Amino acid sequence: MSKHEKSKAEFKRSLKAFVDILQSHISTPDGDWTVKGFIDVFRNIYTISADTKIVSKILEIHLFPKLLEFAHLNGYHIVLAEQQNYYPDVSFVKADDETIKFAVDLKTTYRLPDNPDFCNGFTLGSHGEYFINRASRKNIQFPYGEYAGHFCLGIIYSRTGSEKADETRTFHLNELQSISSVIRDFQFFVAEKWEIASDKQGSSNTANIGSLTKVDDILNGNGVFKNLGENWFDDYWMNYGKITMTTPGGKVKKITLLREYLAYRGLDYALANPMSNKPSRKKRV
């Protein structure tokens, strides 16, 4: 095992142990979010909505002191993304060996109210310039190839619906306990990016990698590349929409599905299923 592989295994193990303590940091014993709103100098509290961008940012701020604590205890220093659209959210750099870096993106998503076994999903970073050219510095804190591992520290939560009733109301500090939380029932997870990736883009108008949406699959790392590995994940997304195939009807189309990509590469899609064994190569015709 190489120095970077050993460090990656240790970092992943430590990060997974770390998230076990975060539940009590952000939620009450009955599962509600401890954040109730914003306060001004006059002690007025303004409630927040369950808008995903607002919730995500506040959760990042809420967790940041704990991330600093984790970095200190494990011998890393933190480098935050210089620009809002840079990848990743946080870079962990080994204090005594700066060649060892880990990318950690903070990801939050909510369970679907009508089907809580599934969530709204999230994006896993771009599959554009910096992903393809591993030495590129475009929209990334350090070149992609300098990171020994790419991780997601994720939070899955439920919306309570209370923001509809309280969003326009202002509370005083002595009414704090009467304010309903807009989210609750948190589940934390740590996964390498490739472990929870789907084979579809996360958004139609940007080159972002999409995630799984089934909660159990996210928590257990049962992505579509599970039996293929990270190298196949990299190759698929580096070539997403660039390889063409001819359909049985004679039309030429871009390959944007894992099934099509594996057929092009000479692999049996059925054997790449997470419930199957390792994929085996079949003869190209």
Short mmCIF file of C-alpha atoms in Angstrom, two decimals:
data_model
loop_
_atom_site.label_atom_id
_atom_site.label_comp_id
_atom_site.label_asym_id
_atom_site.label_seq_id
_atom_site.Cartn_x
_atom_site.Cartn_y
_atom_site.Cartn_z
CA MET A 1 0.00 0.00 0.00
CA SER A 2 1.42 3.38 -1.02
CA LYS A 3 1.83 6.33 1.35
CA HIS A 4 -1.18 8.08 -0.21
CA GLU A 5 -3.36 4.95 -0.12
CA LYS A 6 -2.53 4.40 3.54
CA SER A 7 -3.26 8.04 4.37
CA LYS A 8 -6.54 7.85 2.44
CA ALA A 9 -7.71 4.79 4.38
CA GLU A 10 -6.80 6.44 7.69
CA PHE A 11 -8.49 9.73 6.73
CA LYS A 12 -11.69 7.96 5.65
CA ARG A 13 -11.82 5.93 8.85
CA SER A 14 -11.27 9.02 11.00
CA LEU A 15 -13.84 11.08 9.09
CA LYS A 16 -16.47 8.36 9.49
CA ALA A 17 -15.83 8.21 13.23
CA PHE A 18 -15.99 12.00 13.40
CA VAL A 19 -19.48 12.33 11.92
CA ASP A 20 -20.90 10.15 14.68
CA ILE A 21 -20.50 13.06 17.11
CA LEU A 22 -22.14 15.67 14.87
CA GLN A 23 -25.73 14.65 15.57
CA SER A 24 -25.70 16.09 19.08
CA HIS A 25 -23.92 19.24 17.86
CA ILE A 26 -26.74 20.36 15.57
CA SER A 27 -29.89 18.70 16.89
CA THR A 28 -31.91 18.52 20.08
CA PRO A 29 -32.51 15.17 21.84
CA ASP A 30 -35.85 14.84 20.02
CA GLY A 31 -34.26 15.40 16.60
CA ASP A 32 -35.04 19.06 15.86
CA TRP A 33 -32.43 21.41 14.40
CA THR A 34 -31.01 23.66 17.12
CA VAL A 35 -30.90 26.64 14.72
CA LYS A 36 -34.14 28.61 14.89
CA GLY A 37 -33.37 31.75 12.91
CA PHE A 38 -31.31 34.96 12.81
CA ILE A 39 -31.03 37.39 15.69
CA ASP A 40 -30.41 41.17 15.56
CA VAL A 41 -28.99 43.54 18.18
CA PHE A 42 -32.50 44.25 19.43
CA ARG A 43 -32.92 40.53 20.25
CA ASN A 44 -35.47 40.00 17.50
CA ILE A 45 -35.35 36.56 15.91
CA TYR A 46 -36.20 36.19 12.24
CA THR A 47 -37.11 32.68 11.23
CA ILE A 48 -35.56 30.97 8.24
CA SER A 49 -37.12 29.08 5.36
CA ALA A 50 -36.35 25.52 4.34
CA ASP A 51 -34.83 26.73 1.07
CA THR A 52 -32.05 24.28 0.30
CA LYS A 53 -29.41 26.95 -0.36
CA ILE A 54 -30.12 28.73 2.92
CA VAL A 55 -30.21 25.52 4.95
CA SER A 56 -27.04 24.23 3.32
CA LYS A 57 -25.06 27.38 4.04
CA ILE A 58 -26.18 27.63 7.66
CA LEU A 59 -25.35 23.95 8.24
CA GLU A 60 -21.85 24.57 6.82
CA ILE A 61 -21.34 27.49 9.25
CA HIS A 62 -22.78 25.42 12.09
CA LEU A 63 -20.37 22.54 11.43
CA PHE A 64 -17.24 24.54 10.68
CA PRO A 65 -15.89 24.70 14.28
CA LYS A 66 -16.14 20.90 14.41
CA LEU A 67 -14.29 20.57 11.09
CA LEU A 68 -11.48 22.71 12.51
CA GLU A 69 -11.42 20.48 15.59
CA PHE A 70 -11.24 17.35 13.43
CA ALA A 71 -8.39 18.80 11.35
CA HIS A 72 -6.39 19.74 14.45
CA LEU A 73 -6.83 16.35 16.13
CA ASN A 74 -5.78 14.47 12.98
CA GLY A 75 -2.81 16.59 11.96
CA TYR A 76 -4.30 18.56 9.06
CA HIS A 77 -4.86 22.18 8.28
CA ILE A 78 -7.87 23.43 6.37
CA VAL A 79 -7.90 25.42 3.15
CA LEU A 80 -11.30 26.85 2.21
CA ALA A 81 -12.37 27.35 -1.40
CA GLU A 82 -11.19 30.79 -2.55
CA GLN A 83 -14.23 31.34 -4.79
CA GLN A 84 -17.88 30.38 -4.36
CA ASN A 85 -17.85 28.12 -7.44
CA TYR A 86 -14.54 26.41 -6.60
CA TYR A 87 -14.19 22.72 -5.83
CA PRO A 88 -14.01 21.44 -3.11
CA ASP A 89 -15.66 23.20 -0.17
CA VAL A 90 -12.77 22.24 2.11
CA SER A 91 -9.27 20.95 1.39
CA PHE A 92 -7.53 19.05 4.19
CA VAL A 93 -3.74 19.30 3.88
CA LYS A 94 -1.46 17.15 6.02
CA ALA A 95 0.51 19.45 8.31
CA ASP A 96 3.73 17.43 8.16
CA ASP A 97 3.45 16.40 4.48
CA GLU A 98 1.67 18.85 2.21
CA THR A 99 1.74 16.40 -0.71
CA ILE A 100 -1.15 14.63 1.06
CA LYS A 101 -4.43 16.43 0.43
CA PHE A 102 -8.06 15.41 0.64
CA ALA A 103 -11.05 17.11 -0.97
CA VAL A 104 -14.19 17.24 1.17
CA ASP A 105 -17.47 18.60 -0.14
CA LEU A 106 -20.29 19.27 2.31
CA LYS A 107 -23.54 17.96 0.86
CA THR A 108 -27.05 18.37 2.21
CA THR A 109 -30.35 17.09 0.87
CA TYR A 110 -33.87 16.44 2.13
CA ARG A 111 -36.01 13.31 2.13
CA LEU A 112 -38.95 13.40 -0.25
CA PRO A 113 -42.09 14.02 1.85
CA ASP A 114 -44.19 11.53 -0.10
CA ASN A 115 -41.44 8.89 -0.25
CA PRO A 116 -38.88 9.29 2.57
CA ASP A 117 -36.85 6.31 1.35
CA PHE A 118 -35.61 8.69 -1.35
CA CYS A 119 -34.04 12.14 -1.19
CA ASN A 120 -33.73 15.09 -3.52
CA GLY A 121 -30.12 14.20 -4.37
CA PHE A 122 -27.19 16.56 -4.90
CA THR A 123 -24.36 17.24 -7.30
CA LEU A 124 -20.86 15.81 -6.89
CA GLY A 125 -18.78 18.44 -8.63
CA SER A 126 -18.04 19.18 -12.26
CA HIS A 127 -16.99 16.63 -14.87
CA GLY A 128 -15.57 19.49 -16.96
CA GLU A 129 -12.12 21.06 -17.26
CA TYR A 130 -10.53 20.30 -13.88
CA PHE A 131 -11.97 16.75 -13.83
CA ILE A 132 -10.67 15.94 -17.31
CA ASN A 133 -7.33 17.74 -17.01
CA ARG A 134 -6.07 16.66 -13.60
CA ALA A 135 -3.40 19.39 -13.63
CA SER A 136 -5.87 22.22 -14.32
CA ARG A 137 -6.40 24.99 -11.77
CA LYS A 138 -9.67 26.23 -13.27
CA ASN A 139 -12.43 26.45 -10.63
CA ILE A 140 -10.56 24.20 -8.20
CA GLN A 141 -8.48 24.97 -5.11
CA PHE A 142 -5.68 22.55 -5.96
CA PRO A 143 -5.35 20.49 -9.17
CA TYR A 144 -7.64 17.45 -9.03
CA GLY A 145 -4.71 15.07 -9.37
CA GLU A 146 -3.04 16.46 -6.22
CA TYR A 147 -5.82 15.12 -4.00
CA ALA A 148 -5.29 11.63 -2.60
CA GLY A 149 -9.05 11.23 -2.20
CA HIS A 150 -12.35 12.98 -2.90
CA PHE A 151 -14.98 12.73 -0.16
CA CYS A 152 -18.50 13.87 0.59
CA LEU A 153 -19.53 14.67 4.14
CA GLY A 154 -23.28 14.59 3.80
CA ILE A 155 -26.42 15.33 5.75
CA ILE A 156 -29.85 13.97 4.88
CA TYR A 157 -32.74 15.59 6.73
CA SER A 158 -36.51 15.96 6.73
CA ARG A 159 -38.41 19.20 6.27
CA THR A 160 -40.97 19.88 8.98
CA GLY A 161 -43.27 22.19 7.05
CA SER A 162 -43.22 24.71 9.90
CA GLU A 163 -41.56 27.40 7.78
CA LYS A 164 -44.87 27.97 5.98
CA ALA A 165 -46.50 29.13 9.19
CA ASP A 166 -43.63 31.06 10.81
CA GLU A 167 -41.53 32.45 7.95
CA THR A 168 -43.11 35.92 8.03
CA ARG A 169 -43.27 36.21 11.80
CA THR A 170 -40.68 37.93 14.04
CA PHE A 171 -40.03 36.52 17.52
CA HIS A 172 -38.39 38.00 20.58
CA LEU A 173 -35.55 36.22 22.34
CA ASN A 174 -37.77 35.18 25.25
CA GLU A 175 -39.93 33.29 22.71
CA LEU A 176 -37.03 31.17 21.46
CA GLN A 177 -38.42 27.88 22.72
CA SER A 178 -41.70 28.44 20.88
CA ILE A 179 -40.05 28.66 17.45
CA SER A 180 -40.40 25.51 15.38
CA SER A 181 -37.37 24.11 13.57
CA VAL A 182 -37.67 23.98 9.78
CA ILE A 183 -35.72 20.70 9.50
CA ARG A 184 -35.13 17.64 11.68
CA ASP A 185 -34.11 13.94 11.78
CA PHE A 186 -30.54 14.19 10.50
CA GLN A 187 -28.53 11.35 9.03
CA PHE A 188 -24.82 11.94 8.46
CA PHE A 189 -22.69 10.00 6.03
CA VAL A 190 -19.16 9.93 4.65
CA ALA A 191 -18.46 8.47 1.23
CA GLU A 192 -15.94 8.80 -1.53
CA LYS A 193 -17.48 10.71 -4.39
CA TRP A 194 -17.38 7.79 -6.82
CA GLU A 195 -19.12 5.50 -4.33
CA ILE A 196 -22.40 7.46 -4.41
CA ALA A 197 -22.36 8.67 -8.01
CA SER A 198 -25.06 7.95 -10.53
CA ASP A 199 -24.48 7.80 -14.28
CA LYS A 200 -26.58 10.92 -14.90
CA GLN A 201 -25.83 14.61 -14.64
CA GLY A 202 -27.00 16.39 -11.52
CA SER A 203 -28.46 19.27 -13.52
CA SER A 204 -29.45 19.72 -17.14
CA ASN A 205 -27.68 23.03 -17.76
CA THR A 206 -24.32 22.46 -16.06
CA ALA A 207 -21.66 19.75 -16.31
CA ASN A 208 -22.18 18.31 -12.83
CA ILE A 209 -22.06 14.68 -11.75
CA GLY A 210 -25.34 13.50 -10.23
CA SER A 211 -25.73 11.50 -7.03
CA LEU A 212 -27.87 8.56 -6.03
CA THR A 213 -31.29 9.41 -4.63
CA LYS A 214 -32.18 6.28 -2.64
CA VAL A 215 -31.22 7.01 0.96
CA ASP A 216 -30.05 3.49 1.88
CA ASP A 217 -27.86 3.33 -1.21
CA ILE A 218 -26.22 6.64 -0.29
CA LEU A 219 -25.61 5.55 3.30
CA ASN A 220 -24.10 2.24 2.16
CA GLY A 221 -22.16 3.55 -0.82
CA ASN A 222 -24.10 1.45 -3.32
CA GLY A 223 -23.44 3.62 -6.36
CA VAL A 224 -23.58 2.41 -9.94
CA PHE A 225 -19.77 2.21 -10.00
CA LYS A 226 -19.49 0.10 -6.84
CA ASN A 227 -18.32 -3.06 -8.60
CA LEU A 228 -16.41 -1.15 -11.25
CA GLY A 229 -14.25 1.08 -9.08
CA GLU A 230 -13.00 4.65 -9.13
CA ASN A 231 -10.98 4.31 -12.35
CA TRP A 232 -14.12 3.38 -14.30
CA PHE A 233 -16.01 6.24 -12.65
CA ASP A 234 -13.26 8.62 -13.78
CA ASP A 235 -13.19 7.26 -17.33
CA TYR A 236 -16.98 7.36 -17.71
CA TRP A 237 -17.32 10.95 -16.54
CA MET A 238 -14.26 12.17 -18.43
CA ASN A 239 -15.89 10.89 -21.59
CA TYR A 240 -19.52 11.69 -20.74
CA GLY A 241 -21.32 12.84 -23.88
CA LYS A 242 -18.16 12.65 -26.00
CA ILE A 243 -18.35 9.09 -27.26
CA THR A 244 -20.94 8.31 -29.92
CA MET A 245 -22.72 5.09 -30.78
CA THR A 246 -24.95 3.95 -33.60
CA THR A 247 -28.41 2.79 -32.55
CA PRO A 248 -30.13 -0.24 -34.12
CA GLY A 249 -32.13 2.26 -36.17
CA GLY A 250 -28.96 3.67 -37.66
CA LYS A 251 -28.93 6.96 -35.73
CA VAL A 252 -25.73 8.29 -34.16
CA LYS A 253 -26.14 9.38 -30.53
CA LYS A 254 -23.89 10.48 -27.70
CA ILE A 255 -23.30 7.99 -24.89
CA THR A 256 -24.79 9.34 -21.66
CA LEU A 257 -25.75 6.11 -19.88
CA LEU A 258 -23.52 3.62 -18.09
CA ARG A 259 -25.18 0.71 -19.91
CA GLU A 260 -24.19 2.19 -23.27
CA TYR A 261 -20.70 3.11 -22.09
CA LEU A 262 -19.95 -0.40 -20.79
CA ALA A 263 -21.19 -1.95 -24.02
CA TYR A 264 -18.83 0.37 -25.90
CA ARG A 265 -15.96 -0.69 -23.63
CA GLY A 266 -16.86 -4.36 -23.97
CA LEU A 267 -18.26 -4.97 -20.50
CA ASP A 268 -21.48 -6.70 -19.48
CA TYR A 269 -23.70 -4.14 -17.74
CA ALA A 270 -25.50 -6.83 -15.70
CA LEU A 271 -22.24 -7.87 -14.06
CA ALA A 272 -21.54 -4.28 -13.01
CA ASN A 273 -24.71 -4.20 -10.87
CA PRO A 274 -23.87 -3.52 -7.19
CA MET A 275 -25.53 -6.81 -6.24
CA SER A 276 -23.29 -8.79 -8.60
CA ASN A 277 -19.63 -9.74 -8.56
CA LYS A 278 -16.83 -7.96 -10.43
CA PRO A 279 -17.57 -7.19 -14.08
CA SER A 280 -15.85 -9.37 -16.63
CA ARG A 281 -14.70 -8.37 -20.08
CA LYS A 282 -16.43 -9.83 -23.09
CA LYS A 283 -15.10 -9.93 -26.60
CA ARG A 284 -15.77 -6.85 -28.73
CA VAL A 285 -17.43 -7.51 -32.07
#
